[in-house]
Amino acid sequence: MKFGVCVFPGSNCDYDTYYVIRDLLNQEVVFLDHETRRIDGLDCVVLPGGFSFGDYLRAGALASRTPLAHAVVDFAHRGGLVLGICNGFQILTELHLLPGALLKNAHLRFVCKDVYLRVENNSIPFTRSYEKGEVIRLPIAHGEGRYYVPEDELRRMEENGQIILRYCDADGNVTEEANPNGSVGNIAGVCNREGNVFGLMPHPERACEDLLGYHDGIILWHSIVNV
Amino acid sequence: MKVRVLIMPKRGLLDPEGRAVKEMLTDNGFTVKDVKVGKVVELEVEEGTDIKKLVEGFLINPLVEEYIIE
């Protein structure tokens, strides 16, 4: 497979993502500059974590108005796989490729820790190597990760299987205590109706090697490659 | 033409920033019913600019924010 990693001014997980794809997955990967106008010849585009354009105005707002962001929309509409991690997730909601919005954490603190997540749907290309209902552990690091979507839209998303990951405890129970940011329904990751666009607040690229104490993240990357 | 856009979080949505400010004011002896924190964007644009299109398309997220043009 051939991957592209988007680079906006302020992206800071671009090299981590590039490293995982090239060195751990052994796949082809290129960086995509924020002025890129057309995406061709790629199978999967990743919007990495960071603070694009300093998160001025709102997280992801300025990045979502760049030529590259428009090219990502076009790529997604042509059926390409698009993965947004953290700031990338925020950009995807600003682009309306994913429903909802990401707001300041309910407790107003930047949160940087490990969380447990329940895989609610493993039928999309990004999660098929997990078991449905499996509990995984990934790190989070964000100040604006409170997922919000109006109630009627949330119901539609649940019916369509668009809720992919929920914050939970170690046993897989979705509790208020396990919710690190006040997200509606403990939601940590959602996809579009077609399942080719996926956004999540946790960082799977930081959980790919035992050296770092993690390996649950690499399964997500394997899912993409094993489509 | 100078335009001032006042952007506020939508009513009914949790505004943790406003809540934190309210708590600080309360701790300092003020009786404050509610606090909302938003932002102001000042623009200098050409006459005839479609301000509504500019604001709704680029400055706010209508899902979570509302605005007033001054």
mmCIF file with all atom_site columns, N, CA and C in Angstrom, chain A residues 36-102:
data_model
loop_
_atom_site.group_PDB
_atom_site.id
_atom_site.type_symbol
_atom_site.label_atom_id
_atom_site.label_alt_id
_atom_site.label_comp_id
_atom_site.label_asym_id
_atom_site.label_entity_id
_atom_site.label_seq_id
_atom_site.pdbx_PDB_ins_code
_atom_site.Cartn_x
_atom_site.Cartn_y
_atom_site.Cartn_z
_atom_site.occupancy
_atom_site.B_iso_or_equiv
_atom_site.pdbx_formal_charge
_atom_site.auth_seq_id
_atom_site.auth_comp_id
_atom_site.auth_asym_id
_atom_site.auth_atom_id
_atom_site.pdbx_PDB_model_num
ATOM 1   N N  . THR A 1 36  ? -0.494  21.078 -1.090 1.00 0.00 ? 36  THR A N  1
ATOM 2   C CA . THR A 1 36  ? -0.798  20.051 -2.095 1.00 0.00 ? 36  THR A CA 1
ATOM 3   C C  . THR A 1 36  ? -2.248  20.199 -2.554 1.00 0.00 ? 36  THR A C  1
ATOM 4   N N  . ARG A 1 37  ? -2.462  20.186 -3.880 1.00 0.00 ? 37  ARG A N  1
ATOM 5   C CA . ARG A 1 37  ? -3.814  20.419 -4.407 1.00 0.00 ? 37  ARG A CA 1
ATOM 6   C C  . ARG A 1 37  ? -4.525  19.177 -4.897 1.00 0.00 ? 37  ARG A C  1
ATOM 7   N N  . ARG A 1 38  ? -3.782  18.094 -5.078 1.00 0.00 ? 38  ARG A N  1
ATOM 8   C CA . ARG A 1 38  ? -4.424  16.891 -5.621 1.00 0.00 ? 38  ARG A CA 1
ATOM 9   C C  . ARG A 1 38  ? -3.681  15.677 -5.068 1.00 0.00 ? 38  ARG A C  1
ATOM 10  N N  . ILE A 1 39  ? -4.442  14.659 -4.662 1.00 0.00 ? 39  ILE A N  1
ATOM 11  C CA . ILE A 1 39  ? -3.834  13.440 -4.136 1.00 0.00 ? 39  ILE A CA 1
ATOM 12  C C  . ILE A 1 39  ? -4.106  12.309 -5.118 1.00 0.00 ? 39  ILE A C  1
ATOM 13  N N  . ASP A 1 40  ? -3.038  11.783 -5.695 1.00 0.00 ? 40  ASP A N  1
ATOM 14  C CA . ASP A 1 40  ? -3.178  10.675 -6.645 1.00 0.00 ? 40  ASP A CA 1
ATOM 15  C C  . ASP A 1 40  ? -2.191  9.568  -6.300 1.00 0.00 ? 40  ASP A C  1
ATOM 16  N N  . GLY A 1 41  ? -2.553  8.352  -6.631 1.00 0.00 ? 41  GLY A N  1
ATOM 17  C CA . GLY A 1 41  ? -1.634  7.226  -6.501 1.00 0.00 ? 41  GLY A CA 1
ATOM 18  C C  . GLY A 1 41  ? -1.422  6.757  -5.075 1.00 0.00 ? 41  GLY A C  1
ATOM 19  N N  . LEU A 1 42  ? -2.278  7.198  -4.140 1.00 0.00 ? 42  LEU A N  1
ATOM 20  C CA . LEU A 1 42  ? -2.155  6.753  -2.747 1.00 0.00 ? 42  LEU A CA 1
ATOM 21  C C  . LEU A 1 42  ? -3.377  5.919  -2.359 1.00 0.00 ? 42  LEU A C  1
ATOM 22  N N  . ASP A 1 43  ? -3.184  5.041  -1.381 1.00 0.00 ? 43  ASP A N  1
ATOM 23  C CA . ASP A 1 43  ? -4.298  4.217  -0.892 1.00 0.00 ? 43  ASP A CA 1
ATOM 24  C C  . ASP A 1 43  ? -4.874  4.767  0.405  1.00 0.00 ? 43  ASP A C  1
ATOM 25  N N  . CYS A 1 44  ? -3.995  5.356  1.217  1.00 0.00 ? 44  CYS A N  1
ATOM 26  C CA . CYS A 1 44  ? -4.440  5.826  2.541  1.00 0.00 ? 44  CYS A CA 1
ATOM 27  C C  . CYS A 1 44  ? -3.734  7.126  2.902  1.00 0.00 ? 44  CYS A C  1
ATOM 28  N N  . VAL A 1 45  ? -4.506  8.097  3.353  1.00 0.00 ? 45  VAL A N  1
ATOM 29  C CA . VAL A 1 45  ? -3.949  9.383  3.782  1.00 0.00 ? 45  VAL A CA 1
ATOM 30  C C  . VAL A 1 45  ? -4.169  9.527  5.291  1.00 0.00 ? 45  VAL A C  1
ATOM 31  N N  . VAL A 1 46  ? -3.110  9.919  5.991  1.00 0.00 ? 46  VAL A N  1
ATOM 32  C CA . VAL A 1 46  ? -3.206  10.085 7.443  1.00 0.00 ? 46  VAL A CA 1
ATOM 33  C C  . VAL A 1 46  ? -3.037  11.559 7.802  1.00 0.00 ? 46  VAL A C  1
ATOM 34  N N  . LEU A 1 47  ? -3.981  12.073 8.603  1.00 0.00 ? 47  LEU A N  1
ATOM 35  C CA . LEU A 1 47  ? -3.822  13.415 9.178  1.00 0.00 ? 47  LEU A CA 1
ATOM 36  C C  . LEU A 1 47  ? -3.327  13.200 10.603 1.00 0.00 ? 47  LEU A C  1
ATOM 37  N N  . PRO A 1 48  ? -2.081  13.558 10.873 1.00 0.00 ? 48  PRO A N  1
ATOM 38  C CA . PRO A 1 48  ? -1.479  13.219 12.171 1.00 0.00 ? 48  PRO A CA 1
ATOM 39  C C  . PRO A 1 48  ? -1.848  14.201 13.275 1.00 0.00 ? 48  PRO A C  1
ATOM 40  N N  . GLY A 1 49  ? -1.416  13.880 14.463 1.00 0.00 ? 49  GLY A N  1
ATOM 41  C CA . GLY A 1 49  ? -1.655  14.747 15.614 1.00 0.00 ? 49  GLY A CA 1
ATOM 42  C C  . GLY A 1 49  ? -0.771  15.980 15.583 1.00 0.00 ? 49  GLY A C  1
ATOM 43  N N  . GLY A 1 50  ? -1.080  16.921 16.439 1.00 0.00 ? 50  GLY A N  1
ATOM 44  C CA . GLY A 1 50  ? -0.296  18.148 16.525 1.00 0.00 ? 50  GLY A CA 1
ATOM 45  C C  . GLY A 1 50  ? -1.182  19.337 16.810 1.00 0.00 ? 50  GLY A C  1
ATOM 46  N N  . PHE A 1 51  ? -0.721  20.502 16.411 1.00 0.00 ? 51  PHE A N  1
ATOM 47  C CA . PHE A 1 51  ? -1.474  21.736 16.645 1.00 0.00 ? 51  PHE A CA 1
ATOM 48  C C  . PHE A 1 51  ? -1.422  22.560 15.366 1.00 0.00 ? 51  PHE A C  1
ATOM 49  N N  . SER A 1 52  ? -2.126  22.077 14.336 1.00 0.00 ? 52  SER A N  1
ATOM 50  C CA . SER A 1 52  ? -2.048  22.729 13.040 1.00 0.00 ? 52  SER A CA 1
ATOM 51  C C  . SER A 1 52  ? -2.420  24.201 13.147 1.00 0.00 ? 52  SER A C  1
ATOM 52  N N  . PHE A 1 53  ? -1.575  25.046 12.557 1.00 0.00 ? 53  PHE A N  1
ATOM 53  C CA . PHE A 1 53  ? -1.765  26.498 12.590 1.00 0.00 ? 53  PHE A CA 1
ATOM 54  C C  . PHE A 1 53  ? -1.997  26.982 14.021 1.00 0.00 ? 53  PHE A C  1
ATOM 55  N N  . GLY A 1 54  ? -1.343  26.321 14.978 1.00 0.00 ? 54  GLY A N  1
ATOM 56  C CA . GLY A 1 54  ? -1.453  26.726 16.376 1.00 0.00 ? 54  GLY A CA 1
ATOM 57  C C  . GLY A 1 54  ? -2.836  26.524 16.971 1.00 0.00 ? 54  GLY A C  1
ATOM 58  N N  . ASP A 1 55  ? -3.692  25.808 16.242 1.00 0.00 ? 55  ASP A N  1
ATOM 59  C CA . ASP A 1 55  ? -5.086  25.628 16.683 1.00 0.00 ? 55  ASP A CA 1
ATOM 60  C C  . ASP A 1 55  ? -5.798  26.965 16.887 1.00 0.00 ? 55  ASP A C  1
ATOM 61  N N  . TYR A 1 56  ? -5.338  27.994 16.167 1.00 0.00 ? 56  TYR A N  1
ATOM 62  C CA . TYR A 1 56  ? -6.011  29.290 16.276 1.00 0.00 ? 56  TYR A CA 1
ATOM 63  C C  . TYR A 1 56  ? -7.437  29.177 15.772 1.00 0.00 ? 56  TYR A C  1
ATOM 64  N N  . LEU A 1 57  ? -8.298  30.033 16.244 1.00 0.00 ? 57  LEU A N  1
ATOM 65  C CA . LEU A 1 57  ? -9.730  30.065 15.940 1.00 0.00 ? 57  LEU A CA 1
ATOM 66  C C  . LEU A 1 57  ? -10.426 28.889 16.624 1.00 0.00 ? 57  LEU A C  1
ATOM 67  N N  . ARG A 1 58  ? -10.167 27.671 16.186 1.00 0.00 ? 58  ARG A N  1
ATOM 68  C CA . ARG A 1 58  ? -10.620 26.430 16.845 1.00 0.00 ? 58  ARG A CA 1
ATOM 69  C C  . ARG A 1 58  ? -9.652  25.347 16.400 1.00 0.00 ? 58  ARG A C  1
ATOM 70  N N  . ALA A 1 59  ? -9.537  24.282 17.188 1.00 0.00 ? 59  ALA A N  1
ATOM 71  C CA . ALA A 1 59  ? -8.640  23.192 16.805 1.00 0.00 ? 59  ALA A CA 1
ATOM 72  C C  . ALA A 1 59  ? -9.012  22.677 15.413 1.00 0.00 ? 59  ALA A C  1
ATOM 73  N N  . GLY A 1 60  ? -8.058  22.692 14.515 1.00 0.00 ? 60  GLY A N  1
ATOM 74  C CA . GLY A 1 60  ? -8.261  22.134 13.180 1.00 0.00 ? 60  GLY A CA 1
ATOM 75  C C  . GLY A 1 60  ? -8.951  23.055 12.199 1.00 0.00 ? 60  GLY A C  1
ATOM 76  N N  . ALA A 1 61  ? -9.437  24.218 12.657 1.00 0.00 ? 61  ALA A N  1
ATOM 77  C CA . ALA A 1 61  ? -10.253 25.089 11.792 1.00 0.00 ? 61  ALA A CA 1
ATOM 78  C C  . ALA A 1 61  ? -9.453  25.649 10.617 1.00 0.00 ? 61  ALA A C  1
ATOM 79  N N  . LEU A 1 62  ? -8.265  26.155 10.886 1.00 0.00 ? 62  LEU A N  1
ATOM 80  C CA . LEU A 1 62  ? -7.495  26.778 9.800  1.00 0.00 ? 62  LEU A CA 1
ATOM 81  C C  . LEU A 1 62  ? -6.962  25.716 8.839  1.00 0.00 ? 62  LEU A C  1
ATOM 82  N N  . ALA A 1 63  ? -6.521  24.589 9.378  1.00 0.00 ? 63  ALA A N  1
ATOM 83  C CA . ALA A 1 63  ? -6.012  23.506 8.518  1.00 0.00 ? 63  ALA A CA 1
ATOM 84  C C  . ALA A 1 63  ? -7.083  23.020 7.549  1.00 0.00 ? 63  ALA A C  1
ATOM 85  N N  . SER A 1 64  ? -8.347  23.054 8.010  1.00 0.00 ? 64  SER A N  1
ATOM 86  C CA . SER A 1 64  ? -9.430  22.525 7.184  1.00 0.00 ? 64  SER A CA 1
ATOM 87  C C  . SER A 1 64  ? -9.757  23.448 6.008  1.00 0.00 ? 64  SER A C  1
ATOM 88  N N  . ARG A 1 65  ? -9.134  24.618 5.944  1.00 0.00 ? 65  ARG A N  1
ATOM 89  C CA . ARG A 1 65  ? -9.376  25.542 4.825  1.00 0.00 ? 65  ARG A CA 1
ATOM 90  C C  . ARG A 1 65  ? -8.165  25.629 3.894  1.00 0.00 ? 65  ARG A C  1
ATOM 91  N N  . THR A 1 66  ? -7.263  24.650 3.945  1.00 0.00 ? 66  THR A N  1
ATOM 92  C CA . THR A 1 66  ? -6.067  24.663 3.086  1.00 0.00 ? 66  THR A CA 1
ATOM 93  C C  . THR A 1 66  ? -6.307  23.859 1.814  1.00 0.00 ? 66  THR A C  1
ATOM 94  N N  . PRO A 1 67  ? -5.490  24.070 0.775  1.00 0.00 ? 67  PRO A N  1
ATOM 95  C CA . PRO A 1 67  ? -5.603  23.253 -0.433 1.00 0.00 ? 67  PRO A CA 1
ATOM 96  C C  . PRO A 1 67  ? -5.506  21.750 -0.125 1.00 0.00 ? 67  PRO A C  1
ATOM 97  N N  . LEU A 1 68  ? -4.590  21.367 0.769  1.00 0.00 ? 68  LEU A N  1
ATOM 98  C CA . LEU A 1 68  ? -4.445  19.937 1.080  1.00 0.00 ? 68  LEU A CA 1
ATOM 99  C C  . LEU A 1 68  ? -5.733  19.368 1.678  1.00 0.00 ? 68  LEU A C  1
ATOM 100 N N  . ALA A 1 69  ? -6.392  20.138 2.554  1.00 0.00 ? 69  ALA A N  1
ATOM 101 C CA . ALA A 1 69  ? -7.629  19.651 3.169  1.00 0.00 ? 69  ALA A CA 1
ATOM 102 C C  . ALA A 1 69  ? -8.696  19.411 2.099  1.00 0.00 ? 69  ALA A C  1
ATOM 103 N N  . HIS A 1 70  ? -8.793  20.324 1.127  1.00 0.00 ? 70  HIS A N  1
ATOM 104 C CA . HIS A 1 70  ? -9.759  20.134 0.037  1.00 0.00 ? 70  HIS A CA 1
ATOM 105 C C  . HIS A 1 70  ? -9.401  18.893 -0.776 1.00 0.00 ? 70  HIS A C  1
ATOM 106 N N  . ALA A 1 71  ? -8.092  18.668 -0.968 1.00 0.00 ? 71  ALA A N  1
ATOM 107 C CA . ALA A 1 71  ? -7.641  17.483 -1.705 1.00 0.00 ? 71  ALA A CA 1
ATOM 108 C C  . ALA A 1 71  ? -7.992  16.202 -0.930 1.00 0.00 ? 71  ALA A C  1
ATOM 109 N N  . VAL A 1 72  ? -7.944  16.277 0.400  1.00 0.00 ? 72  VAL A N  1
ATOM 110 C CA . VAL A 1 72  ? -8.294  15.116 1.233  1.00 0.00 ? 72  VAL A CA 1
ATOM 111 C C  . VAL A 1 72  ? -9.788  14.799 1.079  1.00 0.00 ? 72  VAL A C  1
ATOM 112 N N  . VAL A 1 73  ? -10.614 15.849 1.035  1.00 0.00 ? 73  VAL A N  1
ATOM 113 C CA . VAL A 1 73  ? -12.058 15.653 0.845  1.00 0.00 ? 73  VAL A CA 1
ATOM 114 C C  . VAL A 1 73  ? -12.317 14.950 -0.490 1.00 0.00 ? 73  VAL A C  1
ATOM 115 N N  . ASP A 1 74  ? -11.662 15.434 -1.529 1.00 0.00 ? 74  ASP A N  1
ATOM 116 C CA . ASP A 1 74  ? -11.805 14.844 -2.864 1.00 0.00 ? 74  ASP A CA 1
ATOM 117 C C  . ASP A 1 74  ? -11.335 13.382 -2.848 1.00 0.00 ? 74  ASP A C  1
ATOM 118 N N  . PHE A 1 75  ? -10.213 13.126 -2.200 1.00 0.00 ? 75  PHE A N  1
ATOM 119 C CA . PHE A 1 75  ? -9.660  11.770 -2.085 1.00 0.00 ? 75  PHE A CA 1
ATOM 120 C C  . PHE A 1 75  ? -10.641 10.850 -1.349 1.00 0.00 ? 75  PHE A C  1
ATOM 121 N N  . ALA A 1 76  ? -11.225 11.350 -0.272 1.00 0.00 ? 76  ALA A N  1
ATOM 122 C CA . ALA A 1 76  ? -12.193 10.556 0.508  1.00 0.00 ? 76  ALA A CA 1
ATOM 123 C C  . ALA A 1 76  ? -13.435 10.250 -0.326 1.00 0.00 ? 76  ALA A C  1
ATOM 124 N N  . HIS A 1 77  ? -13.894 11.259 -1.088 1.00 0.00 ? 77  HIS A N  1
ATOM 125 C CA . HIS A 1 77  ? -15.096 11.052 -1.906 1.00 0.00 ? 77  HIS A CA 1
ATOM 126 C C  . HIS A 1 77  ? -14.844 10.064 -3.041 1.00 0.00 ? 77  HIS A C  1
ATOM 127 N N  . ARG A 1 78  ? -13.571 9.909  -3.422 1.00 0.00 ? 78  ARG A N  1
ATOM 128 C CA . ARG A 1 78  ? -13.223 8.909  -4.441 1.00 0.00 ? 78  ARG A CA 1
ATOM 129 C C  . ARG A 1 78  ? -13.021 7.532  -3.807 1.00 0.00 ? 78  ARG A C  1
ATOM 130 N N  . GLY A 1 79  ? -13.251 7.426  -2.494 1.00 0.00 ? 79  GLY A N  1
ATOM 131 C CA . GLY A 1 79  ? -13.184 6.128  -1.826 1.00 0.00 ? 79  GLY A CA 1
ATOM 132 C C  . GLY A 1 79  ? -11.875 5.830  -1.129 1.00 0.00 ? 79  GLY A C  1
ATOM 133 N N  . GLY A 1 80  ? -10.930 6.780  -1.146 1.00 0.00 ? 80  GLY A N  1
ATOM 134 C CA . GLY A 1 80  ? -9.643  6.563  -0.481 1.00 0.00 ? 80  GLY A CA 1
ATOM 135 C C  . GLY A 1 80  ? -9.803  6.448  1.028  1.00 0.00 ? 80  GLY A C  1
ATOM 136 N N  . LEU A 1 81  ? -8.878  5.748  1.668  1.00 0.00 ? 81  LEU A N  1
ATOM 137 C CA . LEU A 1 81  ? -8.919  5.601  3.126  1.00 0.00 ? 81  LEU A CA 1
ATOM 138 C C  . LEU A 1 81  ? -8.299  6.838  3.772  1.00 0.00 ? 81  LEU A C  1
ATOM 139 N N  . VAL A 1 82  ? -8.993  7.407  4.740  1.00 0.00 ? 82  VAL A N  1
ATOM 140 C CA . VAL A 1 82  ? -8.496  8.598  5.442  1.00 0.00 ? 82  VAL A CA 1
ATOM 141 C C  . VAL A 1 82  ? -8.553  8.343  6.943  1.00 0.00 ? 82  VAL A C  1
ATOM 142 N N  . LEU A 1 83  ? -7.410  8.515  7.598  1.00 0.00 ? 83  LEU A N  1
ATOM 143 C CA . LEU A 1 83  ? -7.319  8.322  9.045  1.00 0.00 ? 83  LEU A CA 1
ATOM 144 C C  . LEU A 1 83  ? -6.899  9.632  9.691  1.00 0.00 ? 83  LEU A C  1
ATOM 145 N N  . GLY A 1 84  ? -7.664  10.110 10.663 1.00 0.00 ? 84  GLY A N  1
ATOM 146 C CA . GLY A 1 84  ? -7.311  11.337 11.381 1.00 0.00 ? 84  GLY A CA 1
ATOM 147 C C  . GLY A 1 84  ? -7.049  11.016 12.844 1.00 0.00 ? 84  GLY A C  1
ATOM 148 N N  . ILE A 1 85  ? -5.858  11.361 13.310 1.00 0.00 ? 85  ILE A N  1
ATOM 149 C CA . ILE A 1 85  ? -5.480  11.077 14.692 1.00 0.00 ? 85  ILE A CA 1
ATOM 150 C C  . ILE A 1 85  ? -5.414  12.390 15.465 1.00 0.00 ? 85  ILE A C  1
ATOM 151 N N  . CYS A 1 86  ? -6.180  12.505 16.546 1.00 0.00 ? 86  CYS A N  1
ATOM 152 C CA . CYS A 1 86  ? -6.131  13.665 17.438 1.00 0.00 ? 86  CYS A CA 1
ATOM 153 C C  . CYS A 1 86  ? -6.400  14.959 16.665 1.00 0.00 ? 86  CYS A C  1
ATOM 154 N N  . ASN A 1 87  ? -5.395  15.788 16.400 1.00 0.00 ? 87  ASN A N  1
ATOM 155 C CA . ASN A 1 87  ? -5.649  17.003 15.622 1.00 0.00 ? 87  ASN A CA 1
ATOM 156 C C  . ASN A 1 87  ? -6.212  16.638 14.239 1.00 0.00 ? 87  ASN A C  1
ATOM 157 N N  . GLY A 1 88  ? -5.804  15.492 13.714 1.00 0.00 ? 88  GLY A N  1
ATOM 158 C CA . GLY A 1 88  ? -6.348  15.027 12.435 1.00 0.00 ? 88  GLY A CA 1
ATOM 159 C C  . GLY A 1 88  ? -7.837  14.740 12.530 1.00 0.00 ? 88  GLY A C  1
ATOM 160 N N  . PHE A 1 89  ? -8.275  14.214 13.666 1.00 0.00 ? 89  PHE A N  1
ATOM 161 C CA . PHE A 1 89  ? -9.697  13.962 13.927 1.00 0.00 ? 89  PHE A CA 1
ATOM 162 C C  . PHE A 1 89  ? -10.449 15.292 13.966 1.00 0.00 ? 89  PHE A C  1
ATOM 163 N N  . GLN A 1 90  ? -9.863  16.264 14.653 1.00 0.00 ? 90  GLN A N  1
ATOM 164 C CA . GLN A 1 90  ? -10.485 17.596 14.734 1.00 0.00 ? 90  GLN A CA 1
ATOM 165 C C  . GLN A 1 90  ? -10.630 18.199 13.338 1.00 0.00 ? 90  GLN A C  1
ATOM 166 N N  . ILE A 1 91  ? -9.609  18.034 12.505 1.00 0.00 ? 91  ILE A N  1
ATOM 167 C CA . ILE A 1 91  ? -9.660  18.571 11.137 1.00 0.00 ? 91  ILE A CA 1
ATOM 168 C C  . ILE A 1 91  ? -10.769 17.869 10.342 1.00 0.00 ? 91  ILE A C  1
ATOM 169 N N  . LEU A 1 92  ? -10.893 16.561 10.503 1.00 0.00 ? 92  LEU A N  1
ATOM 170 C CA . LEU A 1 92  ? -11.918 15.808 9.744  1.00 0.00 ? 92  LEU A CA 1
ATOM 171 C C  . LEU A 1 92  ? -13.340 16.235 10.118 1.00 0.00 ? 92  LEU A C  1
ATOM 172 N N  . THR A 1 93  ? -13.555 16.600 11.392 1.00 0.00 ? 93  THR A N  1
ATOM 173 C CA . THR A 1 93  ? -14.895 17.088 11.757 1.00 0.00 ? 93  THR A CA 1
ATOM 174 C C  . THR A 1 93  ? -15.110 18.496 11.196 1.00 0.00 ? 93  THR A C  1
ATOM 175 N N  . GLU A 1 94  ? -14.069 19.321 11.219 1.00 0.00 ? 94  GLU A N  1
ATOM 176 C CA . GLU A 1 94  ? -14.190 20.669 10.639 1.00 0.00 ? 94  GLU A CA 1
ATOM 177 C C  . GLU A 1 94  ? -14.475 20.593 9.138  1.00 0.00 ? 94  GLU A C  1
ATOM 178 N N  . LEU A 1 95  ? -13.969 19.542 8.500  1.00 0.00 ? 95  LEU A N  1
ATOM 179 C CA . LEU A 1 95  ? -14.190 19.349 7.059  1.00 0.00 ? 95  LEU A CA 1
ATOM 180 C C  . LEU A 1 95  ? -15.548 18.711 6.760  1.00 0.00 ? 95  LEU A C  1
ATOM 181 N N  . HIS A 1 96  ? -16.271 18.305 7.816  1.00 0.00 ? 96  HIS A N  1
ATOM 182 C CA . HIS A 1 96  ? -17.540 17.587 7.681  1.00 0.00 ? 96  HIS A CA 1
ATOM 183 C C  . HIS A 1 96  ? -17.365 16.225 7.009  1.00 0.00 ? 96  HIS A C  1
ATOM 184 N N  . LEU A 1 97  ? -16.151 15.708 6.994  1.00 0.00 ? 97  LEU A N  1
ATOM 185 C CA . LEU A 1 97  ? -15.977 14.324 6.528  1.00 0.00 ? 97  LEU A CA 1
ATOM 186 C C  . LEU A 1 97  ? -16.444 13.379 7.628  1.00 0.00 ? 97  LEU A C  1
ATOM 187 N N  . LEU A 1 98  ? -16.412 13.874 8.868  1.00 0.00 ? 98  LEU A N  1
ATOM 188 C CA . LEU A 1 98  ? -16.958 13.126 10.012 1.00 0.00 ? 98  LEU A CA 1
ATOM 189 C C  . LEU A 1 98  ? -17.951 14.032 10.734 1.00 0.00 ? 98  LEU A C  1
ATOM 190 N N  . PRO A 1 99  ? -19.019 13.462 11.282 1.00 0.00 ? 99  PRO A N  1
ATOM 191 C CA . PRO A 1 99  ? -19.990 14.284 12.008 1.00 0.00 ? 99  PRO A CA 1
ATOM 192 C C  . PRO A 1 99  ? -19.440 14.740 13.363 1.00 0.00 ? 99  PRO A C  1
ATOM 193 N N  . GLY A 1 100 ? -20.083 15.777 13.918 1.00 0.00 ? 100 GLY A N  1
ATOM 194 C CA . GLY A 1 100 ? -19.740 16.210 15.274 1.00 0.00 ? 100 GLY A CA 1
ATOM 195 C C  . GLY A 1 100 ? -18.633 17.251 15.315 1.00 0.00 ? 100 GLY A C  1
ATOM 196 N N  . ALA A 1 101 ? -18.207 17.555 16.539 1.00 0.00 ? 101 ALA A N  1
ATOM 197 C CA . ALA A 1 101 ? -17.148 18.537 16.759 1.00 0.00 ? 101 ALA A CA 1
ATOM 198 C C  . ALA A 1 101 ? -16.378 18.138 18.010 1.00 0.00 ? 101 ALA A C  1
ATOM 199 N N  . LEU A 1 102 ? -15.155 18.649 18.135 1.00 0.00 ? 102 LEU A N  1
ATOM 200 C CA . LEU A 1 102 ? -14.351 18.373 19.337 1.00 0.00 ? 102 LEU A CA 1
ATOM 201 C C  . LEU A 1 102 ? -14.149 19.664 20.100 1.00 0.00 ? 102 LEU A C  1
#
